Coordinates of C-alpha atoms and ligand atoms in Angstrom, one line a residue:
X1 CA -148.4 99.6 151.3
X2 CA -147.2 102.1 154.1
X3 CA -149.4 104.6 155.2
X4 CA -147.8 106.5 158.7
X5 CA -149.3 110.1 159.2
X6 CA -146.2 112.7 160.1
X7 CA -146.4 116.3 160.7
X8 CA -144.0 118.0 157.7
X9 CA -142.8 121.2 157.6
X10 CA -141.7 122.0 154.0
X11 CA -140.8 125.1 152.3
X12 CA -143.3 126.7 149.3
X13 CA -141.8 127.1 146.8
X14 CA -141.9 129.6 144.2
X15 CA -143.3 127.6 140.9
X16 CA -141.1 127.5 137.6
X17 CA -142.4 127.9 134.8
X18 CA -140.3 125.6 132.2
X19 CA -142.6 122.8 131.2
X20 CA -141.6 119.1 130.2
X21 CA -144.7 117.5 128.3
X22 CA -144.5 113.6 127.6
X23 CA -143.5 112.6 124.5
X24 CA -142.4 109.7 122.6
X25 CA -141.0 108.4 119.1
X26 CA -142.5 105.2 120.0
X27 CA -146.2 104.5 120.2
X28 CA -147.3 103.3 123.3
X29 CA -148.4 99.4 123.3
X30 CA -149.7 97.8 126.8
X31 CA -150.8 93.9 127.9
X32 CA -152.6 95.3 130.7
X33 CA -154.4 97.9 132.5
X34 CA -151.7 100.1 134.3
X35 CA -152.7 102.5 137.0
X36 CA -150.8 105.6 138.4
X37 CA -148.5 105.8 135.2
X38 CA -148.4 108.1 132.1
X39 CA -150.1 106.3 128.9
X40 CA -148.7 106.7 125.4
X41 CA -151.2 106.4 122.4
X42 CA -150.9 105.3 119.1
X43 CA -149.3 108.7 118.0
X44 CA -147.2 108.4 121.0
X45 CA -148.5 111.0 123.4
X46 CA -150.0 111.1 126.4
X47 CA -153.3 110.1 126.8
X48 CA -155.0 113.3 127.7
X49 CA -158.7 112.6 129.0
X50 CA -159.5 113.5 132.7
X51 CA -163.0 113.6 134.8
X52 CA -163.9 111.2 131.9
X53 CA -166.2 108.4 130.8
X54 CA -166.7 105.9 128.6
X55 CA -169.3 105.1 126.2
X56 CA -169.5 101.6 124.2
X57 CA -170.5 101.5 120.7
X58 CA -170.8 97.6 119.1
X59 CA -167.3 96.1 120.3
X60 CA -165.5 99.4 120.8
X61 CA -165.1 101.4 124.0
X62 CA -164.7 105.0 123.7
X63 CA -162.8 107.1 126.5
X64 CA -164.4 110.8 126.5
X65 CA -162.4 113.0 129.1
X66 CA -160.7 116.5 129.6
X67 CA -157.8 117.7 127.3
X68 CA -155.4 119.3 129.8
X69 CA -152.3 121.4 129.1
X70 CA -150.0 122.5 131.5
X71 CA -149.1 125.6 133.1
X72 CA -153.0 127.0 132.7
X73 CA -156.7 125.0 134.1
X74 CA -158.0 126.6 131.2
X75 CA -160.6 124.7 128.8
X76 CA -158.5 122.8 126.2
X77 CA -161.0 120.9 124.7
X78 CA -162.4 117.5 125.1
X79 CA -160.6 114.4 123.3
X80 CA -162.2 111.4 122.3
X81 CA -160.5 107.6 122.3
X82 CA -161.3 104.8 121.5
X83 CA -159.7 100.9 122.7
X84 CA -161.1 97.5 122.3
X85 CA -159.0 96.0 125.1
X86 CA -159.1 99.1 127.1
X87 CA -155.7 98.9 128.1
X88 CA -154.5 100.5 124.3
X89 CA -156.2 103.7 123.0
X90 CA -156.1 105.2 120.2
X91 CA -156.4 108.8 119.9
X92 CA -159.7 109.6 117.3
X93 CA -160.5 113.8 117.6
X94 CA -160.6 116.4 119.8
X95 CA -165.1 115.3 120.5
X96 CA -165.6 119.0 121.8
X97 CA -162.9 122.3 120.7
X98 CA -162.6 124.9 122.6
X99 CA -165.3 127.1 121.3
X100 CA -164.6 130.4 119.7
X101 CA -166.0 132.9 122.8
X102 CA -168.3 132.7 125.6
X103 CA -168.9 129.3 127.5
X104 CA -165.9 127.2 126.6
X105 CA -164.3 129.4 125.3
X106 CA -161.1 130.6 125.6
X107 CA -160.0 131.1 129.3
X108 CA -163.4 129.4 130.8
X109 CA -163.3 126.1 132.5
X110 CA -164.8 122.4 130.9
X111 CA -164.8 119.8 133.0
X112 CA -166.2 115.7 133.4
X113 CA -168.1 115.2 129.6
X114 CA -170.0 112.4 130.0
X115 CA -171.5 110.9 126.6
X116 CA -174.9 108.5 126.1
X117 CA -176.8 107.8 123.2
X118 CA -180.4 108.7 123.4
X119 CA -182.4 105.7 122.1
X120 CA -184.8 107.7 121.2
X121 CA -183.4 109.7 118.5
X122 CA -180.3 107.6 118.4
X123 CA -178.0 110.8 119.0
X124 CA -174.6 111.6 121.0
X125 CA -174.9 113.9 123.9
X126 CA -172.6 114.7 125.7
X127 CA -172.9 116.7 129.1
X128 CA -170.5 118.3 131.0
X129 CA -169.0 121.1 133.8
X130 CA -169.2 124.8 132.2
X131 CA -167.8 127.0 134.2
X132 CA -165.6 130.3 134.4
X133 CA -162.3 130.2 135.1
X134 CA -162.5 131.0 138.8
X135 CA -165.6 128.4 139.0
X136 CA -167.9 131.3 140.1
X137 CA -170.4 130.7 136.9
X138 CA -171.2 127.5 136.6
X139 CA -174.0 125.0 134.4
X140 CA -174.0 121.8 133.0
X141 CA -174.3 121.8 129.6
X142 CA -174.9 119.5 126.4
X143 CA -173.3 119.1 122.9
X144 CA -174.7 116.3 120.4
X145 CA -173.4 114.3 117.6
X146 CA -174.6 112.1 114.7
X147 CA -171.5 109.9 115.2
X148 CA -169.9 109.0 118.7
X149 CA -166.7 110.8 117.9
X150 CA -168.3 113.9 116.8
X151 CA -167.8 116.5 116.2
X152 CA -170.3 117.4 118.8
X153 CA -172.1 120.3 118.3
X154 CA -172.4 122.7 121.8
X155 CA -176.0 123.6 122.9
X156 CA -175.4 125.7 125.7
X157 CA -177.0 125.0 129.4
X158 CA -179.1 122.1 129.8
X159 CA -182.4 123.3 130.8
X160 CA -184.9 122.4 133.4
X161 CA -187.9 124.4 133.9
X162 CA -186.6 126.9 131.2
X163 CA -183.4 127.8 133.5
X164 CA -179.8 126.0 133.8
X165 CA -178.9 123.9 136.4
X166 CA -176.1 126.4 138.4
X167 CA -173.9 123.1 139.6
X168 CA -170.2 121.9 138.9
X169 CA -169.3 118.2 139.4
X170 CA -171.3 116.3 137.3
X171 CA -171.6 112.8 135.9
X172 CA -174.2 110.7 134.0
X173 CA -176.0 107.5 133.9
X174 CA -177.8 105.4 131.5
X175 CA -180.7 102.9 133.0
X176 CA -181.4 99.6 131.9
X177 CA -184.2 101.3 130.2
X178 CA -182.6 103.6 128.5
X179 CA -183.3 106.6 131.0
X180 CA -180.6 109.2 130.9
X181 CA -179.8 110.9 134.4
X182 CA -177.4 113.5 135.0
X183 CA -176.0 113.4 138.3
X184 CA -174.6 116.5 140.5
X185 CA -172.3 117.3 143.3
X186 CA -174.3 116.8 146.4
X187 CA -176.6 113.8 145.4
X188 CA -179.2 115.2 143.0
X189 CA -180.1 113.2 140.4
X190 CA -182.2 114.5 137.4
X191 CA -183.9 112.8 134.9
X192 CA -183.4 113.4 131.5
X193 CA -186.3 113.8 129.0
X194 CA -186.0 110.7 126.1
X195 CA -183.9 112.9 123.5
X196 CA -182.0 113.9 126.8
X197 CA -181.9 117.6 125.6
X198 CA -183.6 118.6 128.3
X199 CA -184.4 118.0 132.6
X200 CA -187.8 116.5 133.4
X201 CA -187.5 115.6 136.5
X202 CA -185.7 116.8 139.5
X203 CA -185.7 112.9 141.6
X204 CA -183.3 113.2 143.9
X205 CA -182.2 116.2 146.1
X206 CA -179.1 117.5 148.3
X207 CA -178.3 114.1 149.7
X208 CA -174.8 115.3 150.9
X209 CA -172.6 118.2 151.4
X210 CA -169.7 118.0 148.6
X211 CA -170.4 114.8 147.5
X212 CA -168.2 115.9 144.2
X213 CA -167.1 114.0 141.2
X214 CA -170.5 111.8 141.4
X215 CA -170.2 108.3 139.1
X216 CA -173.2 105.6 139.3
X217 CA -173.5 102.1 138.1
X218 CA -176.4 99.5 138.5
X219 CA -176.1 95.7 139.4
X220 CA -179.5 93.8 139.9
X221 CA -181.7 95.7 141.8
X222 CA -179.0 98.1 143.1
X223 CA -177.8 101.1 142.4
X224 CA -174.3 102.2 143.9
X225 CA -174.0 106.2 143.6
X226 CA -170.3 106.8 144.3
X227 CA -168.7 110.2 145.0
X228 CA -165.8 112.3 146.7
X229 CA -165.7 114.8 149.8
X230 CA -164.7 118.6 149.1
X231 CA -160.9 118.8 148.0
X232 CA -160.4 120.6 145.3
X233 CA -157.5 118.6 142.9
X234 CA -156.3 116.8 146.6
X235 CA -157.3 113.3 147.1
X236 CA -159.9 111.9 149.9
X237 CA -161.7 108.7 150.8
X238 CA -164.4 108.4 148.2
X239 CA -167.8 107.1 149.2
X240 CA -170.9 105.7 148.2
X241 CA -174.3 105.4 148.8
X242 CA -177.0 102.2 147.7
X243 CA -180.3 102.5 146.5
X244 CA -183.1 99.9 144.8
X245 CA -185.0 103.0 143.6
X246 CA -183.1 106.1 141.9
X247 CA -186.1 108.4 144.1
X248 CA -184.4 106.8 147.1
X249 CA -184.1 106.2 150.0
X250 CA -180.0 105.7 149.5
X251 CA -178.5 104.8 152.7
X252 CA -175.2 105.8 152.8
X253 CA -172.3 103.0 152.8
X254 CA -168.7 103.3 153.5
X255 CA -165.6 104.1 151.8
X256 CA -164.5 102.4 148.3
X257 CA -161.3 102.0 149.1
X258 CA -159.6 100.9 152.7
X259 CA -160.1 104.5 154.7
X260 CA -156.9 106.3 154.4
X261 CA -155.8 105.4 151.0
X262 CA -157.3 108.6 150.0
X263 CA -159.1 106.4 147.2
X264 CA -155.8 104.6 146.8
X265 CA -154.9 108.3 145.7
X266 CA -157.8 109.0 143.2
X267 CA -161.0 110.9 142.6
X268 CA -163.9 109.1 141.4
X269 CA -164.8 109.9 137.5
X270 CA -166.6 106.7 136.3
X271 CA -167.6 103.0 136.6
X272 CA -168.1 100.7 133.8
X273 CA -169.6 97.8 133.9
X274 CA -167.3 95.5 131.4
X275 CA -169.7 92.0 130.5
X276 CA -167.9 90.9 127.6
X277 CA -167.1 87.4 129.0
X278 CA -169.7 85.7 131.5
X279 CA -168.9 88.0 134.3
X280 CA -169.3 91.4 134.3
X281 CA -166.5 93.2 136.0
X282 CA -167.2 96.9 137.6
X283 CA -164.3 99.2 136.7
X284 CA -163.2 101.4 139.2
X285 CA -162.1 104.8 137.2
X286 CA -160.3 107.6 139.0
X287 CA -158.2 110.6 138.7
X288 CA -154.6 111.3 140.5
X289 CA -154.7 115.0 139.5
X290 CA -151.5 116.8 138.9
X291 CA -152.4 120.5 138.6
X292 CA -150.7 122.6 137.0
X293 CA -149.3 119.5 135.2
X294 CA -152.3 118.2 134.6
X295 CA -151.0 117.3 130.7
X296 CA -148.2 115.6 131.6
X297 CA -148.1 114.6 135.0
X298 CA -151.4 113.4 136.2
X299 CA -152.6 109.8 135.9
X300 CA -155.5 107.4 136.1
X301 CA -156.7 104.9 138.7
X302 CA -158.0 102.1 137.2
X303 CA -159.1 99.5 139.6
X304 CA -161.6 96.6 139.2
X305 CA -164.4 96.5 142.0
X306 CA -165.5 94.5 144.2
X307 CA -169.3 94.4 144.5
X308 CA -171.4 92.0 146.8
X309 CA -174.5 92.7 148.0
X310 CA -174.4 96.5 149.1
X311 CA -171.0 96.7 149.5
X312 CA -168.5 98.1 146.8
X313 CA -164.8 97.0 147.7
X314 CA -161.4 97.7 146.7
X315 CA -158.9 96.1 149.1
X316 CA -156.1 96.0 147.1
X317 CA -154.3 98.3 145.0
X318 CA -153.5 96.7 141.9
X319 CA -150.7 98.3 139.5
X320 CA -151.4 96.6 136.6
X321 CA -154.0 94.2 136.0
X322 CA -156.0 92.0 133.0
X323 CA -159.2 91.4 132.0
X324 CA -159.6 87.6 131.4
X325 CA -161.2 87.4 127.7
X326 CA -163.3 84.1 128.2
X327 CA -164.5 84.8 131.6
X328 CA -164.7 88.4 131.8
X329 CA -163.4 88.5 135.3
X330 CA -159.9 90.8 136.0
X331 CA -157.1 89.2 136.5
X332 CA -153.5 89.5 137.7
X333 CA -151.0 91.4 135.8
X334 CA -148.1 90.6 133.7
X335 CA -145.5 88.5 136.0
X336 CA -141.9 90.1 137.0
X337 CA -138.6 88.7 135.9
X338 CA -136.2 90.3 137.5
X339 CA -136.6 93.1 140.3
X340 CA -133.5 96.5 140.1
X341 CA -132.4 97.5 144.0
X342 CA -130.8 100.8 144.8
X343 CA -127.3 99.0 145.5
X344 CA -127.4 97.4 141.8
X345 CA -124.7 98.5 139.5
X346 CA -127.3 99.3 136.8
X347 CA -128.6 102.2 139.3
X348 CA -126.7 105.1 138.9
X349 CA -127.3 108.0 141.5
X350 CA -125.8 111.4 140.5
X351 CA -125.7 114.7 142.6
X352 CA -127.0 114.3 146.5
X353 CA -129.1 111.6 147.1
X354 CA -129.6 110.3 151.4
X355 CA -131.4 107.1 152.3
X356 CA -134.4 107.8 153.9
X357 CA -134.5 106.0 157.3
X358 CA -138.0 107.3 159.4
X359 CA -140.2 106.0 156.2
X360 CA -141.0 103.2 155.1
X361 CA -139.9 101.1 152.9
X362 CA -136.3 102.4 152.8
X363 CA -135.8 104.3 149.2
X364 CA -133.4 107.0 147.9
X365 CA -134.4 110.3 148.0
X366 CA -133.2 113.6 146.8
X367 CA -134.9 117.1 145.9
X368 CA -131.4 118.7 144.9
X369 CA -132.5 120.7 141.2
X370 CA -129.1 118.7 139.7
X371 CA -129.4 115.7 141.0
X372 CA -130.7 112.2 139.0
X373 CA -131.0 108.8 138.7
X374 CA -130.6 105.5 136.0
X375 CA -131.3 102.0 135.5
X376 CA -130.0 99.9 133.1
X377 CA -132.4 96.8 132.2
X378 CA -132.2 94.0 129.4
X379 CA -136.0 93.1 128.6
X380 CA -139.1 93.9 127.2
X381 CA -141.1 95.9 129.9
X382 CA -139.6 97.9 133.1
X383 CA -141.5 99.9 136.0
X384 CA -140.1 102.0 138.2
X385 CA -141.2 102.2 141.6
X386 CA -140.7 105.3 143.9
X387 CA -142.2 106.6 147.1
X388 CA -144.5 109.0 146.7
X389 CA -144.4 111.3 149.9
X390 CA -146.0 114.7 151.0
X391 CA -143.0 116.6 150.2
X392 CA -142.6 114.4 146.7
X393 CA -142.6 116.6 143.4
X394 CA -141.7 116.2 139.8
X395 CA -139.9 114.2 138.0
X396 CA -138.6 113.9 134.5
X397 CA -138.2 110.9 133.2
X398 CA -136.6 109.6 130.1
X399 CA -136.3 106.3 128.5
X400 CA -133.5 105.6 125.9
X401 CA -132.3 102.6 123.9
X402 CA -129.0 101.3 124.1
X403 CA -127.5 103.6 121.3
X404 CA -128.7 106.8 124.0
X405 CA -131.5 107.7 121.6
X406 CA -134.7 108.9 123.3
X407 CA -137.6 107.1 122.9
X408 CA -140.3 108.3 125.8
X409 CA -140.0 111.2 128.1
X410 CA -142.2 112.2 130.4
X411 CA -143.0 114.1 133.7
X412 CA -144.3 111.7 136.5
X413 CA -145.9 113.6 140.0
X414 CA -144.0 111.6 143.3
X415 CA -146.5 113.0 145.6
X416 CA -148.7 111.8 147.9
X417 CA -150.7 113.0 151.1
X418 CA -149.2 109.7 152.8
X419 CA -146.0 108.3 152.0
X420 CA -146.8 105.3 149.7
X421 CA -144.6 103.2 147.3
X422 CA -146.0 102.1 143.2
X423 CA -145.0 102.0 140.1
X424 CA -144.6 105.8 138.5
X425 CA -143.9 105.2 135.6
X426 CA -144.1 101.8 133.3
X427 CA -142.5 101.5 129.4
X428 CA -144.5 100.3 126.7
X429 CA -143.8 96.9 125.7
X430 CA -140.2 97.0 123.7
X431 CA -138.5 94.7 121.5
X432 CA -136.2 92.9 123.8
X433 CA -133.2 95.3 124.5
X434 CA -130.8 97.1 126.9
X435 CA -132.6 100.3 127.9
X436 CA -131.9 103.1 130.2
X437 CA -134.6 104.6 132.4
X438 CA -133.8 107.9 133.9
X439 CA -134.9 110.4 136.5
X440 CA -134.2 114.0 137.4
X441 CA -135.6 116.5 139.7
X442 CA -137.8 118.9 138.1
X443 CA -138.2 121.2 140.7
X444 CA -142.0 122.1 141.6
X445 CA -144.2 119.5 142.8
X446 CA -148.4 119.9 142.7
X447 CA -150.4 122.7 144.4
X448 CA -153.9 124.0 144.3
X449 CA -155.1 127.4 146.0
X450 CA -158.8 126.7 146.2
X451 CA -161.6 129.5 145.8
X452 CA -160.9 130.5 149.8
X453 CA -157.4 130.5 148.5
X454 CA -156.7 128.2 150.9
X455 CA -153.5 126.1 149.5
X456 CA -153.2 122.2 148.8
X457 CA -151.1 119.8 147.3
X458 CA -146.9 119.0 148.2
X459 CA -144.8 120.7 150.9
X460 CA -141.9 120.0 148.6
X461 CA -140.3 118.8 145.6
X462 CA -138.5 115.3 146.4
X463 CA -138.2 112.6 144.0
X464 CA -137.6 109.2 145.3
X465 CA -135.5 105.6 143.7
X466 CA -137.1 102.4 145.2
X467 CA -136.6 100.0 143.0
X468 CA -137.3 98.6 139.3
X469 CA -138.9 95.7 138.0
X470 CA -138.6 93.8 134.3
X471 CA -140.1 91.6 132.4
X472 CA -137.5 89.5 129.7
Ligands
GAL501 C1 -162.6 119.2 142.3 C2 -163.5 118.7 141.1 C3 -162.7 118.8 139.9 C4 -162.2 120.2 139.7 C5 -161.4 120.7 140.9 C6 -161.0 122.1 140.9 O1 -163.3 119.1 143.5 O2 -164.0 117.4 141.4 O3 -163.5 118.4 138.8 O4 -163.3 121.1 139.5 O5 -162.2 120.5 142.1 O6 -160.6 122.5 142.1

């Protein structure tokens, strides 16, 4: 990986308003955990659940997260899935509609559900972000369920002391015990009372400024509280805390991921402990936001973590990657046959395209509205790799068999705070064929104008060609 820091002036551009959503005639089907890249379900659309978290039940693990559509932040409901592999999932319901006025309703905003089941009464409940849609009136609020993918019923604010707890980021955590905690932007921790319908204790207060996006897990003795600074939908270098006690003291560790990756380009949303073999591995989950392609165009960041001791470690950046079955470690992913370069005959550059020469590695860029890109591959998985760069926008990508019919297209974000080169977009695994990949400029790339209207995101709207790689 590449990170060089350059000043770049770009020009803001006006946003258009066409929108390409992912879609595909062919569900998607994966041997691995793939980070960074759109995922196609079993119906074979996107995988749509954001600021999400997920919840085991028996030998199933079900994904709760934020519906998003593009164009609009407004609530759109919050899906539930379910995998057993936890690279696959399978779309079950939408967990949580939007409701029909007031507080998730229409136009308001739902972020981050968390779901746990109270041992107590053996009910769902889920908590998440209420909030308006300028995030000016914000709770965390609860919904329950007699099944894990609901319909879950929404109860309003979570009380605590007969009022609502006024705070957006929010996450949750389930003891060894069986003590529910709801966690908040900043470092407070609350605990839950045993039918977690209500707050009964308020154990841990304003730790940190920001502090957003808070996830916690538990190995041993220690508890790793893990959170982002103050960014808005931008990426920053998430970091953590320790503790043996959830009162504290927490002394306050480094970052997750090597400083500057920005999180290798994520936000914190979740860790799971996965101990299906005779290791436990501690996933890592993140979200690459996209706004206002949120739908279609932002991703996860899926990573397994490194814990010893105090320390929480991510030193790599791993594209795809398995979980071994028998030992329950993570393992490498799938192994490359045959790897596409820009010079290639199968890559086919159309409209104005320059080498870039000041950034690394070299790549073909473009941000002319007409201009594209294909590759032609024989095999039964391809990636595409691209540069993601601070001017880097959208891109629309299609994937066609040999006949020209379309099978998958998507929009994929090639933006990033730091120039960096990954995969952007991987295909299910296909029958073994002759397939064509393509790219064109979309023409907007990511931005964000927080509540001090103070703007984020990409200078510009480039899409980049590194290279591809198959698998036969
Ligand atoms: C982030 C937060 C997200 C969302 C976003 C809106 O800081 O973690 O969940 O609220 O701000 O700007």
């Amino acid at each position: 990986m590449i990170i060089r820091s350059y000043a770049y002036a770009g020009l803001l551009l006006p946003l258009v308003t066409f929108s390409h959503s992912v879609s595909a005639k062919t569900p998607g089907r994966y041997d691995a955990i793939h980070s960074g890249t759109p995922w196609i379900d079993q119906r074979g659309l996107p995988v749509s659940a954001h600021g999400g978290g997920i919840t085991k039940d028996g030998d199933t693990y079900y994904l709760f997260g934020e519906a998003h559509r593009d164009m609009t932040n407004a609530f759109a409901g919050f899906n539930c899935y379910s995998s057993k592999d936890l690279a696959n999932w399978r779309f079950e319901s939408v967990a949580l509609p939007v409701q029909q006025s007031g507080a998730l309703g229409p136009n308001t905003v739902g972020e981050r559900p968390k779901v746990m089941r109270s041992p107590t009464t053996g009910k769902f409940v889920m908590f998440m972000h209420a909030d308006a849609i300028d995030y000016r009136g914000q709770f965390v609020g609860y919904a329950t369920a007699m099944n894990i993918t609901g319909p879950y019923a929404f109860q309003g604010p979570l009380l605590f002391n007969g009022k609502p707890i006024a705070k957006w980021d929010m996450g949750a955590f389930q003891d060894e015990d069986g003590t529910g905690y709801v966690l908040l932007h900043g470092g407070d921790i609350y605990r839950l009372a045993d039918d977690y319908r209500s707050v009964r204790e308020h154990i841990n207060k304003a730790m940190a400024h920001g502090f957003e996006s808070p996830a916690m897990f538990r190995k041993g003795k220690t508890y790793y509280f893990l959170g982002s600074n103050l960014t808005g939908w931008e990426r920053n270098d998430n970091y953590y805390f320790t503790a043996t006690s959830l009162n504290g003291p927490w002394t306050r560790q480094g970052t997750i991921a090597p400083e500057g990756t920005l999180t290798w380009n994520s936000q914190t949303t979740f860790v799971l402990p996965i101990a299906d073999g005779k290791k436990t591995t501690y996933m890592f989950m993140g979200d690459r936001w996209s706004y206002p392609r949120q739908a279609s165009a932002a991703t996860y960041v899926w990573q397994p973590l490194i814990v010893t001791g105090t320390k929480i470690t991510m030193p790599v950046y791993r594209d795809a990657w398995r979980l071994d079955a028998a030992t329950g470690a993570a393992k490498p992913g799938p192994a490359i046959s045959e790897t596409i370069v820009a010079t290639d005959k199968r890559v086919r550059f159309a409209g104005t395209w320059r080498q870039e020469a000041a950034i690394e590695p070299a790549h073909h860029v473009t941000d002319e509205s007409s201009s594209s890109f294909s590759v032609t591959f024989t095999g039964t998985q391809a990636s595409l790799i691209s540069v993601a760069r601070p001017d880097g926008g959208y891109a629309y990508i299609t994937l066609r068999d040999r006949l020209g019919k379309e099978m998958i297209s998507s929009t994929v974000d090639m933006y990033s705070k730091y120039p960096v080169s990954g995969i952007k977009f991987v295909t299910p695994l296909l029958a073994r064929g002759t397939y064509t990949i393509s790219a064109s400029v979309v023409g907007d790339g990511w931005y964000w104008r927080n509540k001090k209207g103070e703007r984020s995101g990409s200078a510009g709207h480039a899409i980049t060609f590194e290279r591809a790689e198959v698998r036969r």
